[in-house]
PDB file of C-alpha atoms in Angstrom:
ATOM      1  CA  UNK A   1     150.676-237.949-289.312  1.00 96.00           C
ATOM      2  CA  UNK A   2     148.090-240.088-287.699  1.00 98.00           C
ATOM      3  CA  UNK A   3     147.433-243.108-290.258  1.00 98.00           C
ATOM      4  CA  UNK A   4     144.461-245.782-289.197  1.00 98.00           C
ATOM      5  CA  UNK A   5     144.389-248.689-291.668  1.00 98.00           C
ATOM      6  CA  UNK A   6     140.243-250.269-291.605  1.00 98.00           C
ATOM      7  CA  UNK A   7     139.732-253.858-292.087  1.00 97.00           C
ATOM      8  CA  UNK A   8     143.402-255.811-292.324  1.00 97.00           C
ATOM      9  CA  UNK A   9     140.791-258.863-291.374  1.00 96.00           C
ATOM     10  CA  UNK A  10     144.850-261.045-291.187  1.00 95.00           C
ATOM     11  CA  UNK A  11     146.903-258.060-290.332  1.00 97.00           C
ATOM     12  CA  UNK A  12     148.532-258.820-293.294  1.00 97.00           C
ATOM     13  CA  UNK A  13     149.732-254.548-293.987  1.00 98.00           C
ATOM     14  CA  UNK A  14     152.376-254.591-290.887  1.00 98.00           C
ATOM     15  CA  UNK A  15     154.057-257.451-292.163  1.00 98.00           C
ATOM     16  CA  UNK A  16     155.172-256.296-295.987  1.00 98.00           C
ATOM     17  CA  UNK A  17     157.808-254.551-297.143  1.00 98.00           C
ATOM     18  CA  UNK A  18     156.214-251.429-298.239  1.00 98.00           C
ATOM     19  CA  UNK A  19     155.294-250.600-294.801  1.00 98.00           C
ATOM     20  CA  UNK A  20     158.217-249.179-294.085  1.00 98.00           C
ATOM     21  CA  UNK A  21     156.964-246.005-296.504  1.00 98.00           C
ATOM     22  CA  UNK A  22     153.735-245.402-293.028  1.00 98.00           C
ATOM     23  CA  UNK A  23     157.922-244.838-291.076  1.00 97.00           C
ATOM     24  CA  UNK A  24     157.868-242.776-288.363  1.00 96.00           C
ATOM     25  CA  UNK A  25     153.758-241.859-288.803  1.00 98.00           C
ATOM     26  CA  UNK A  26     151.293-243.138-286.226  1.00 98.00           C
ATOM     27  CA  UNK A  27     149.763-246.225-287.445  1.00 98.00           C
ATOM     28  CA  UNK A  28     146.603-247.558-286.080  1.00 98.00           C
ATOM     29  CA  UNK A  29     145.305-250.663-287.270  1.00 98.00           C
ATOM     30  CA  UNK A  30     141.766-252.606-287.076  1.00 98.00           C
ATOM     31  CA  UNK A  31     141.543-256.200-287.814  1.00 97.00           C
ATOM     32  CA  UNK A  32     137.700-256.772-288.092  1.00 96.00           C
ATOM     33  CA  UNK A  33     134.769-255.033-289.534  1.00 95.00           C
ATOM     34  CA  UNK A  34     132.011-252.594-288.456  1.00 95.00           C
ATOM     35  CA  UNK A  35     129.990-250.899-290.520  1.00 95.00           C
ATOM     36  CA  UNK A  36     127.992-248.247-287.905  1.00 96.00           C
ATOM     37  CA  UNK A  37     128.852-245.356-287.502  1.00 97.00           C
ATOM     38  CA  UNK A  38     129.044-244.711-284.411  1.00 97.00           C
ATOM     39  CA  UNK A  39     131.609-246.659-284.313  1.00 97.00           C
ATOM     40  CA  UNK A  40     133.888-245.656-286.839  1.00 98.00           C
ATOM     41  CA  UNK A  41     133.711-242.100-285.754  1.00 98.00           C
ATOM     42  CA  UNK A  42     134.877-242.771-282.332  1.00 98.00           C
ATOM     43  CA  UNK A  43     137.529-245.094-284.302  1.00 97.00           C
ATOM     44  CA  UNK A  44     138.523-242.507-286.255  1.00 98.00           C
ATOM     45  CA  UNK A  45     138.114-239.184-284.439  1.00 97.00           C
ATOM     46  CA  UNK A  46     141.945-238.053-284.704  1.00 97.00           C
ATOM     47  CA  UNK A  47     142.737-239.798-287.583  1.00 98.00           C
ATOM     48  CA  UNK A  48     144.441-237.604-289.828  1.00 98.00           C
ATOM     49  CA  UNK A  49     144.536-240.319-292.902  1.00 98.00           C
ATOM     50  CA  UNK A  50     142.581-243.170-293.626  1.00 98.00           C
ATOM     51  CA  UNK A  51     143.713-245.860-295.596  1.00 98.00           C
ATOM     52  CA  UNK A  52     140.654-248.374-296.815  1.00 98.00           C
ATOM     53  CA  UNK A  53     141.261-251.592-298.312  1.00 96.00           C
ATOM     54  CA  UNK A  54     139.002-251.768-301.299  1.00 90.00           C
ATOM     55  CA  UNK A  55     135.330-251.606-301.010  1.00 92.00           C
ATOM     56  CA  UNK A  56     135.158-253.087-297.181  1.00 94.00           C
ATOM     57  CA  UNK A  57     133.585-249.994-295.867  1.00 96.00           C
ATOM     58  CA  UNK A  58     131.429-247.507-296.480  1.00 96.00           C
ATOM     59  CA  UNK A  59     132.668-244.038-295.851  1.00 98.00           C
ATOM     60  CA  UNK A  60     129.348-241.820-295.931  1.00 97.00           C
ATOM     61  CA  UNK A  61     128.464-238.508-296.007  1.00 97.00           C
ATOM     62  CA  UNK A  62     126.934-238.301-292.064  1.00 97.00           C
ATOM     63  CA  UNK A  63     130.383-240.346-291.377  1.00 98.00           C
ATOM     64  CA  UNK A  64     132.875-237.554-292.854  1.00 97.00           C
ATOM     65  CA  UNK A  65     130.844-234.775-291.131  1.00 96.00           C
ATOM     66  CA  UNK A  66     132.051-235.783-287.910  1.00 97.00           C
ATOM     67  CA  UNK A  67     135.851-236.799-288.283  1.00 98.00           C
ATOM     68  CA  UNK A  68     137.291-232.725-287.869  1.00 96.00           C
ATOM     69  CA  UNK A  69     140.872-234.276-288.023  1.00 97.00           C
ATOM     70  CA  UNK A  70     140.482-236.146-291.381  1.00 98.00           C
ATOM     71  CA  UNK A  71     142.723-234.579-294.244  1.00 97.00           C
ATOM     72  CA  UNK A  72     143.518-237.549-296.482  1.00 98.00           C
ATOM     73  CA  UNK A  73     141.755-240.862-297.914  1.00 98.00           C
ATOM     74  CA  UNK A  74     144.443-243.063-299.216  1.00 98.00           C
ATOM     75  CA  UNK A  75     143.487-245.740-301.351  1.00 97.00           C
ATOM     76  CA  UNK A  76     143.283-247.538-305.063  1.00 94.00           C
ATOM     77  CA  UNK A  77     140.550-248.978-307.583  1.00 90.00           C
ATOM     78  CA  UNK A  78     137.610-247.639-307.989  1.00 88.00           C
ATOM     79  CA  UNK A  79     135.187-245.690-304.821  1.00 93.00           C
ATOM     80  CA  UNK A  80     131.443-246.277-305.354  1.00 91.00           C
ATOM     81  CA  UNK A  81     131.616-246.647-301.233  1.00 95.00           C
ATOM     82  CA  UNK A  82     132.690-242.868-300.420  1.00 97.00           C
ATOM     83  CA  UNK A  83     130.792-239.958-300.858  1.00 98.00           C
ATOM     84  CA  UNK A  84     133.279-237.941-302.934  1.00 98.00           C
ATOM     85  CA  UNK A  85     130.086-234.702-303.081  1.00 97.00           C
ATOM     86  CA  UNK A  86     131.078-234.919-299.429  1.00 97.00           C
ATOM     87  CA  UNK A  87     134.511-235.547-298.805  1.00 98.00           C
ATOM     88  CA  UNK A  88     134.954-232.307-301.357  1.00 97.00           C
ATOM     89  CA  UNK A  89     132.751-230.274-299.275  1.00 96.00           C
ATOM     90  CA  UNK A  90     134.551-231.383-296.201  1.00 96.00           C
ATOM     91  CA  UNK A  91     137.683-230.545-297.714  1.00 97.00           C
ATOM     92  CA  UNK A  92     138.905-234.120-297.897  1.00 98.00           C
ATOM     93  CA  UNK A  93     141.579-235.478-300.054  1.00 98.00           C
ATOM     94  CA  UNK A  94     140.539-238.371-301.634  1.00 98.00           C
ATOM     95  CA  UNK A  95     143.663-240.280-303.538  1.00 98.00           C
ATOM     96  CA  UNK A  96     143.290-243.837-305.338  1.00 97.00           C
ATOM     97  CA  UNK A  97     145.384-244.929-308.134  1.00 93.00           C
ATOM     98  CA  UNK A  98     142.825-246.213-310.879  1.00 86.00           C
ATOM     99  CA  UNK A  99     146.315-248.806-311.598  1.00 74.00           C
ATOM    100  CA  UNK A 100     144.716-248.869-315.363  1.00 62.00           C
ATOM    101  CA  UNK A 101     147.732-249.820-317.156  1.00 64.00           C
ATOM    102  CA  UNK A 102     148.051-252.952-314.856  1.00 69.00           C
ATOM    103  CA  UNK A 103     146.760-256.222-315.376  1.00 73.00           C
ATOM    104  CA  UNK A 104     145.622-257.739-311.970  1.00 81.00           C
ATOM    105  CA  UNK A 105     146.686-260.651-312.230  1.00 93.00           C
ATOM    106  CA  UNK A 106     146.028-261.980-309.328  1.00 95.00           C
ATOM    107  CA  UNK A 107     142.236-261.595-309.664  1.00 96.00           C
ATOM    108  CA  UNK A 108     142.936-263.271-313.503  1.00 97.00           C
ATOM    109  CA  UNK A 109     144.617-266.028-311.751  1.00 98.00           C
ATOM    110  CA  UNK A 110     141.782-266.782-308.775  1.00 98.00           C
ATOM    111  CA  UNK A 111     139.177-266.973-312.172  1.00 98.00           C
ATOM    112  CA  UNK A 112     140.922-269.562-313.310  1.00 98.00           C
ATOM    113  CA  UNK A 113     140.848-271.485-309.975  1.00 98.00           C
ATOM    114  CA  UNK A 114     137.755-271.360-309.932  1.00 98.00           C
ATOM    115  CA  UNK A 115     136.935-272.606-313.094  1.00 98.00           C
ATOM    116  CA  UNK A 116     138.818-275.014-312.900  1.00 98.00           C
ATOM    117  CA  UNK A 117     137.219-275.997-309.714  1.00 98.00           C
ATOM    118  CA  UNK A 118     133.619-275.952-310.836  1.00 98.00           C
ATOM    119  CA  UNK A 119     134.239-277.801-313.937  1.00 98.00           C
ATOM    120  CA  UNK A 120     136.693-280.535-312.469  1.00 98.00           C
ATOM    121  CA  UNK A 121     133.638-280.707-308.989  1.00 97.00           C
ATOM    122  CA  UNK A 122     136.761-280.129-306.998  1.00 98.00           C
ATOM    123  CA  UNK A 123     135.652-278.832-303.697  1.00 96.00           C
ATOM    124  CA  UNK A 124     132.728-281.752-303.839  1.00 95.00           C
ATOM    125  CA  UNK A 125     135.512-284.489-304.428  1.00 97.00           C
ATOM    126  CA  UNK A 126     137.772-283.097-301.124  1.00 97.00           C
ATOM    127  CA  UNK A 127     133.947-282.771-299.444  1.00 95.00           C
ATOM    128  CA  UNK A 128     133.959-286.862-299.995  1.00 96.00           C
ATOM    129  CA  UNK A 129     137.287-288.520-299.317  1.00 97.00           C
ATOM    130  CA  UNK A 130     136.942-286.651-295.942  1.00 97.00           C
ATOM    131  CA  UNK A 131     133.413-288.212-295.235  1.00 97.00           C
ATOM    132  CA  UNK A 132     135.415-291.235-295.926  1.00 97.00           C
ATOM    133  CA  UNK A 133     133.910-292.234-300.068  1.00 96.00           C
ATOM    134  CA  UNK A 134     135.808-291.821-303.315  1.00 97.00           C
ATOM    135  CA  UNK A 135     134.913-290.410-306.185  1.00 95.00           C
ATOM    136  CA  UNK A 136     131.417-288.644-305.994  1.00 93.00           C
ATOM    137  CA  UNK A 137     130.850-287.755-309.764  1.00 93.00           C
ATOM    138  CA  UNK A 138     132.480-286.926-312.865  1.00 96.00           C
ATOM    139  CA  UNK A 139     133.949-283.687-313.976  1.00 96.00           C
ATOM    140  CA  UNK A 140     133.926-281.757-317.237  1.00 97.00           C
ATOM    141  CA  UNK A 141     136.997-280.705-319.396  1.00 98.00           C
ATOM    142  CA  UNK A 142     137.680-277.628-320.665  1.00 98.00           C
ATOM    143  CA  UNK A 143     139.975-278.516-323.798  1.00 98.00           C
ATOM    144  CA  UNK A 144     137.795-278.013-326.452  1.00 98.00           C
ATOM    145  CA  UNK A 145     134.908-275.763-325.011  1.00 98.00           C
ATOM    146  CA  UNK A 146     133.997-272.158-325.541  1.00 98.00           C
ATOM    147  CA  UNK A 147     134.962-269.632-323.020  1.00 98.00           C
ATOM    148  CA  UNK A 148     133.368-266.640-323.022  1.00 98.00           C
ATOM    149  CA  UNK A 149     135.155-263.507-322.234  1.00 98.00           C
ATOM    150  CA  UNK A 150     132.744-261.118-321.038  1.00 98.00           C
ATOM    151  CA  UNK A 151     134.573-257.152-320.999  1.00 97.00           C
ATOM    152  CA  UNK A 152     137.634-257.580-322.657  1.00 97.00           C
ATOM    153  CA  UNK A 153     140.075-255.592-320.551  1.00 94.00           C
ATOM    154  CA  UNK A 154     143.442-255.361-318.519  1.00 92.00           C
ATOM    155  CA  UNK A 155     141.639-258.629-316.021  1.00 95.00           C
ATOM    156  CA  UNK A 156     139.465-260.394-318.773  1.00 97.00           C
ATOM    157  CA  UNK A 157     142.494-260.322-321.663  1.00 97.00           C
ATOM    158  CA  UNK A 158     144.604-262.225-319.483  1.00 97.00           C
ATOM    159  CA  UNK A 159     141.593-265.170-318.341  1.00 98.00           C
ATOM    160  CA  UNK A 160     141.384-265.303-322.136  1.00 98.00           C
ATOM    161  CA  UNK A 161     145.390-266.231-322.704  1.00 98.00           C
ATOM    162  CA  UNK A 162     144.569-269.104-320.006  1.00 98.00           C
ATOM    163  CA  UNK A 163     141.493-270.071-321.671  1.00 98.00           C
ATOM    164  CA  UNK A 164     144.100-270.572-325.025  1.00 98.00           C
ATOM    165  CA  UNK A 165     146.343-272.016-323.337  1.00 98.00           C
ATOM    166  CA  UNK A 166     143.948-274.733-321.938  1.00 98.00           C
ATOM    167  CA  UNK A 167     143.047-275.265-325.783  1.00 98.00           C
ATOM    168  CA  UNK A 168     139.638-273.560-325.513  1.00 98.00           C
ATOM    169  CA  UNK A 169     137.920-271.337-328.132  1.00 98.00           C
ATOM    170  CA  UNK A 170     137.688-267.901-327.035  1.00 98.00           C
ATOM    171  CA  UNK A 171     134.586-265.880-327.288  1.00 98.00           C
ATOM    172  CA  UNK A 172     134.299-262.040-326.160  1.00 98.00           C
ATOM    173  CA  UNK A 173     131.419-259.276-325.950  1.00 98.00           C
ATOM    174  CA  UNK A 174     131.626-256.467-324.667  1.00 97.00           C
ATOM    175  CA  UNK A 175     132.050-252.829-325.682  1.00 95.00           C
ATOM    176  CA  UNK A 176     133.159-251.782-329.229  1.00 96.00           C
ATOM    177  CA  UNK A 177     136.191-250.778-327.845  1.00 94.00           C
ATOM    178  CA  UNK A 178     136.966-254.579-325.668  1.00 94.00           C
ATOM    179  CA  UNK A 179     135.250-256.547-328.917  1.00 97.00           C
ATOM    180  CA  UNK A 180     138.103-254.342-331.219  1.00 97.00           C
ATOM    181  CA  UNK A 181     140.942-255.682-328.691  1.00 96.00           C
ATOM    182  CA  UNK A 182     140.009-258.281-328.990  1.00 97.00           C
ATOM    183  CA  UNK A 183     140.019-259.009-332.835  1.00 97.00           C
ATOM    184  CA  UNK A 184     143.854-257.625-332.816  1.00 97.00           C
ATOM    185  CA  UNK A 185     144.790-260.477-330.906  1.00 97.00           C
ATOM    186  CA  UNK A 186     142.595-263.134-332.933  1.00 97.00           C
ATOM    187  CA  UNK A 187     140.002-264.041-330.626  1.00 97.00           C
ATOM    188  CA  UNK A 188     136.259-264.454-332.101  1.00 98.00           C
ATOM    189  CA  UNK A 189     133.787-262.024-331.223  1.00 98.00           C
ATOM    190  CA  UNK A 190     129.931-263.088-330.676  1.00 98.00           C
ATOM    191  CA  UNK A 191     127.684-261.592-333.189  1.00 98.00           C
ATOM    192  CA  UNK A 192     125.403-260.463-330.991  1.00 98.00           C
ATOM    193  CA  UNK A 193     124.788-260.573-326.621  1.00 98.00           C
ATOM    194  CA  UNK A 194     122.033-263.658-327.320  1.00 98.00           C
ATOM    195  CA  UNK A 195     124.523-265.622-329.288  1.00 98.00           C
ATOM    196  CA  UNK A 196     127.642-264.592-326.922  1.00 98.00           C
ATOM    197  CA  UNK A 197     125.486-266.693-323.813  1.00 98.00           C
ATOM    198  CA  UNK A 198     123.913-269.743-325.786  1.00 98.00           C
ATOM    199  CA  UNK A 199     127.341-270.393-327.256  1.00 98.00           C
ATOM    200  CA  UNK A 200     129.673-270.605-324.235  1.00 98.00           C
ATOM    201  CA  UNK A 201     130.299-273.325-321.822  1.00 98.00           C
ATOM    202  CA  UNK A 202     132.105-270.933-319.654  1.00 98.00           C
ATOM    203  CA  UNK A 203     131.413-267.167-318.950  1.00 98.00           C
ATOM    204  CA  UNK A 204     133.269-265.172-316.857  1.00 98.00           C
ATOM    205  CA  UNK A 205     132.738-261.381-316.270  1.00 98.00           C
ATOM    206  CA  UNK A 206     135.416-259.079-316.150  1.00 97.00           C
ATOM    207  CA  UNK A 207     134.176-255.715-316.607  1.00 95.00           C
ATOM    208  CA  UNK A 208     133.660-252.630-313.090  1.00 91.00           C
ATOM    209  CA  UNK A 209     130.723-251.606-311.953  1.00 91.00           C
ATOM    210  CA  UNK A 210     129.339-249.053-313.154  1.00 90.00           C
ATOM    211  CA  UNK A 211     125.998-247.151-313.837  1.00 91.00           C
ATOM    212  CA  UNK A 212     125.564-249.341-316.717  1.00 94.00           C
ATOM    213  CA  UNK A 213     127.014-251.915-316.265  1.00 96.00           C
ATOM    214  CA  UNK A 214     125.230-252.766-313.603  1.00 96.00           C
ATOM    215  CA  UNK A 215     122.558-255.819-314.212  1.00 98.00           C
ATOM    216  CA  UNK A 216     124.125-256.114-317.475  1.00 98.00           C
ATOM    217  CA  UNK A 217     123.592-259.275-316.825  1.00 98.00           C
ATOM    218  CA  UNK A 218     120.158-260.762-317.183  1.00 98.00           C
ATOM    219  CA  UNK A 219     117.655-263.599-315.941  1.00 98.00           C
ATOM    220  CA  UNK A 220     117.343-263.863-319.445  1.00 98.00           C
ATOM    221  CA  UNK A 221     120.772-263.978-320.398  1.00 98.00           C
ATOM    222  CA  UNK A 222     121.023-266.563-318.336  1.00 98.00           C
ATOM    223  CA  UNK A 223     118.211-268.940-320.106  1.00 98.00           C
ATOM    224  CA  UNK A 224     120.140-269.413-322.888  1.00 98.00           C
ATOM    225  CA  UNK A 225     122.954-270.675-320.615  1.00 98.00           C
ATOM    226  CA  UNK A 226     123.812-274.477-321.544  1.00 98.00           C
ATOM    227  CA  UNK A 227     122.157-277.075-318.979  1.00 98.00           C
ATOM    228  CA  UNK A 228     126.474-277.849-318.388  1.00 98.00           C
ATOM    229  CA  UNK A 229     127.013-273.973-319.138  1.00 98.00           C
ATOM    230  CA  UNK A 230     129.468-272.335-315.879  1.00 98.00           C
ATOM    231  CA  UNK A 231     129.597-268.626-314.764  1.00 98.00           C
ATOM    232  CA  UNK A 232     132.078-267.074-313.468  1.00 98.00           C
ATOM    233  CA  UNK A 233     131.801-263.432-311.054  1.00 98.00           C
ATOM    234  CA  UNK A 234     135.265-262.695-309.916  1.00 98.00           C
ATOM    235  CA  UNK A 235     133.882-259.068-310.368  1.00 97.00           C
ATOM    236  CA  UNK A 236     130.966-257.592-308.632  1.00 96.00           C
ATOM    237  CA  UNK A 237     128.375-259.397-307.738  1.00 97.00           C
ATOM    238  CA  UNK A 238     125.623-256.244-309.331  1.00 97.00           C
ATOM    239  CA  UNK A 239     126.937-257.486-312.791  1.00 98.00           C
ATOM    240  CA  UNK A 240     123.266-259.646-312.637  1.00 98.00           C
ATOM    241  CA  UNK A 241     120.698-258.559-311.814  1.00 98.00           C
ATOM    242  CA  UNK A 242     118.833-259.420-308.408  1.00 97.00           C
ATOM    243  CA  UNK A 243     117.984-262.122-307.984  1.00 96.00           C
ATOM    244  CA  UNK A 244     118.387-263.493-311.214  1.00 98.00           C
ATOM    245  CA  UNK A 245     121.360-265.505-310.725  1.00 98.00           C
ATOM    246  CA  UNK A 246     120.402-267.667-308.122  1.00 98.00           C
ATOM    247  CA  UNK A 247     117.309-268.665-310.102  1.00 98.00           C
ATOM    248  CA  UNK A 248     118.819-269.024-313.291  1.00 98.00           C
ATOM    249  CA  UNK A 249     120.874-272.060-310.873  1.00 98.00           C
ATOM    250  CA  UNK A 250     117.669-273.985-309.184  1.00 98.00           C
ATOM    251  CA  UNK A 251     115.694-273.882-313.185  1.00 98.00           C
ATOM    252  CA  UNK A 252     119.474-275.648-314.092  1.00 98.00           C
ATOM    253  CA  UNK A 253     120.452-272.821-316.838  1.00 98.00           C
ATOM    254  CA  UNK A 254     123.323-272.191-316.461  1.00 98.00           C
ATOM    255  CA  UNK A 255     123.896-276.149-314.263  1.00 98.00           C
ATOM    256  CA  UNK A 256     126.866-274.418-312.421  1.00 98.00           C
ATOM    257  CA  UNK A 257     128.457-271.258-310.821  1.00 98.00           C
ATOM    258  CA  UNK A 258     131.844-269.564-309.085  1.00 98.00           C
ATOM    259  CA  UNK A 259     131.733-266.518-307.619  1.00 98.00           C
ATOM    260  CA  UNK A 260     134.008-264.145-305.692  1.00 98.00           C
ATOM    261  CA  UNK A 261     131.699-261.255-304.834  1.00 97.00           C
ATOM    262  CA  UNK A 262     128.677-261.116-303.348  1.00 97.00           C
ATOM    263  CA  UNK A 263     125.279-258.150-303.152  1.00 93.00           C
ATOM    264  CA  UNK A 264     126.830-257.750-299.433  1.00 90.00           C
ATOM    265  CA  UNK A 265     129.890-258.457-298.185  1.00 91.00           C
ATOM    266  CA  UNK A 266     131.158-259.424-295.985  1.00 91.00           C
ATOM    267  CA  UNK A 267     129.145-262.156-296.130  1.00 94.00           C
ATOM    268  CA  UNK A 268     128.104-264.006-292.461  1.00 92.00           C
ATOM    269  CA  UNK A 269     125.013-265.895-292.943  1.00 95.00           C
ATOM    270  CA  UNK A 270     125.613-269.640-293.506  1.00 96.00           C
ATOM    271  CA  UNK A 271     121.880-269.604-294.977  1.00 96.00           C
ATOM    272  CA  UNK A 272     122.847-267.665-298.444  1.00 97.00           C
ATOM    273  CA  UNK A 273     122.051-270.018-301.281  1.00 97.00           C
ATOM    274  CA  UNK A 274     124.995-268.935-303.224  1.00 97.00           C
ATOM    275  CA  UNK A 275     126.823-271.103-299.568  1.00 97.00           C
ATOM    276  CA  UNK A 276     124.141-273.469-299.635  1.00 97.00           C
ATOM    277  CA  UNK A 277     123.951-274.732-303.253  1.00 97.00           C
ATOM    278  CA  UNK A 278     126.216-278.268-304.269  1.00 95.00           C
ATOM    279  CA  UNK A 279     126.479-276.250-307.671  1.00 96.00           C
ATOM    280  CA  UNK A 280     128.307-273.468-306.500  1.00 98.00           C
ATOM    281  CA  UNK A 281     132.197-272.635-305.865  1.00 98.00           C
ATOM    282  CA  UNK A 282     132.336-269.721-303.854  1.00 98.00           C
ATOM    283  CA  UNK A 283     135.209-267.460-302.253  1.00 98.00           C
ATOM    284  CA  UNK A 284     135.195-264.550-300.105  1.00 97.00           C
ATOM    285  CA  UNK A 285     136.350-261.782-302.248  1.00 96.00           C
ATOM    286  CA  UNK A 286     140.011-262.998-302.477  1.00 96.00           C
ATOM    287  CA  UNK A 287     140.132-262.103-306.362  1.00 95.00           C
ATOM    288  CA  UNK A 288     143.077-259.314-305.390  1.00 92.00           C
ATOM    289  CA  UNK A 289     144.359-261.081-301.676  1.00 94.00           C
ATOM    290  CA  UNK A 290     147.870-262.129-302.544  1.00 96.00           C
ATOM    291  CA  UNK A 291     150.757-261.236-300.781  1.00 95.00           C
ATOM    292  CA  UNK A 292     152.159-259.952-304.110  1.00 95.00           C
ATOM    293  CA  UNK A 293     149.080-257.970-305.244  1.00 93.00           C
ATOM    294  CA  UNK A 294     149.334-256.590-301.420  1.00 95.00           C
ATOM    295  CA  UNK A 295     152.830-255.560-302.382  1.00 96.00           C
ATOM    296  CA  UNK A 296     152.284-253.630-305.176  1.00 93.00           C
ATOM    297  CA  UNK A 297     148.611-251.784-303.734  1.00 94.00           C
ATOM    298  CA  UNK A 298     149.534-250.621-301.079  1.00 97.00           C
ATOM    299  CA  UNK A 299     153.102-249.111-302.558  1.00 97.00           C
ATOM    300  CA  UNK A 300     150.798-246.791-304.539  1.00 96.00           C
ATOM    301  CA  UNK A 301     148.271-246.335-301.112  1.00 98.00           C
ATOM    302  CA  UNK A 302     151.949-245.423-298.843  1.00 98.00           C
ATOM    303  CA  UNK A 303     152.844-243.549-301.512  1.00 98.00           C
ATOM    304  CA  UNK A 304     150.260-241.543-301.852  1.00 98.00           C
ATOM    305  CA  UNK A 305     150.082-240.722-297.864  1.00 98.00           C
ATOM    306  CA  UNK A 306     154.251-239.488-298.662  1.00 98.00           C
ATOM    307  CA  UNK A 307     152.254-236.673-300.759  1.00 98.00           C
ATOM    308  CA  UNK A 308     150.593-235.504-299.268  1.00 97.00           C
ATOM    309  CA  UNK A 309     152.744-234.943-296.383  1.00 97.00           C
ATOM    310  CA  UNK A 310     155.630-233.641-298.573  1.00 97.00           C
ATOM    311  CA  UNK A 311     152.439-231.234-300.031  1.00 96.00           C
ATOM    312  CA  UNK A 312     152.367-232.797-303.367  1.00 97.00           C
ATOM    313  CA  UNK A 313     148.876-234.894-303.120  1.00 97.00           C
ATOM    314  CA  UNK A 314     148.881-236.976-306.648  1.00 97.00           C
ATOM    315  CA  UNK A 315     146.047-239.448-308.480  1.00 97.00           C
ATOM    316  CA  UNK A 316     143.357-237.088-306.367  1.00 98.00           C
ATOM    317  CA  UNK A 317     139.525-238.274-307.154  1.00 97.00           C
ATOM    318  CA  UNK A 318     138.389-234.857-306.040  1.00 97.00           C
ATOM    319  CA  UNK A 319     140.982-232.292-306.778  1.00 97.00           C
ATOM    320  CA  UNK A 320     138.665-229.199-305.485  1.00 96.00           C
ATOM    321  CA  UNK A 321     138.777-229.901-302.436  1.00 96.00           C
ATOM    322  CA  UNK A 322     142.391-229.129-302.959  1.00 94.00           C
ATOM    323  CA  UNK A 323     141.959-225.285-302.555  1.00 86.00           C
ATOM    324  CA  UNK A 324     139.110-226.280-299.380  1.00 85.00           C
ATOM    325  CA  UNK A 325     140.709-225.692-295.341  1.00 75.00           C
ATOM    326  CA  UNK A 326     138.978-227.778-292.655  1.00 68.00           C
ATOM    327  CA  UNK A 327     138.053-225.425-289.118  1.00 60.00           C
TER     328      UNK A 327
END
């Protein structure tokens, strides 16, 4: 089978133990990122199975229509970047393990790293030292402060545990099911959304991006945060209303942000406000990017290809595509 892998920026996948699962197949790996339909169509013209790394490349109807040999898209997690209806019409199977029961410890660990980096001003202190200066300011500790976890799911629950280990009070907000889990784990639940933002010294967002959660954090919510507070987003940028975060940081409420996600990725514009503001710590969507997490993710992704090749597709998102033969 001809398998193509897109957006493997550092040519990492072939170095993983799970890559051996693809032995005997013809595998082509692209390490750069392109989004233009013409370029993608040329690269994928002979591809039968396409491997996507999360949401790095959008797969639209115009592209799908031009890929006559494509039979399978294999990936992991959510798929807002794929035109599912177009794939179904064309008989292209989408296989994606939603890993509903497994926490992403890699993302939780990065979240905590960003919290520590922002509160203790680690990037600023490093820049000062490299510039031949000594201490550049005074950071803030975490013990005794309130960690607000917005969305108490498989990642939010792990982050809450880290907060407790650091001596923080954990305050949770989200859907009723999230609140029930938080109560069962012994955490406090905010009286309402406004109280959650007003009372949290650190707010960390841990929700899937759905129609119901898009823009769920509003400018008004951010304005309730304290000038000393920090908001952290390692989930998805559009959870915050467009433009609201930059405006809030400029207004001083909250006083800091730490982000791993952006509205348009990859970010190439060095003038992006989130990259130039002194009160922001930013990383390039690396929450899930560890060798250990890659082994778990791509073992699933490659197993989906093997199952398809054996005539028994698994984790099929669009089962209606199974009965459609591509000409």
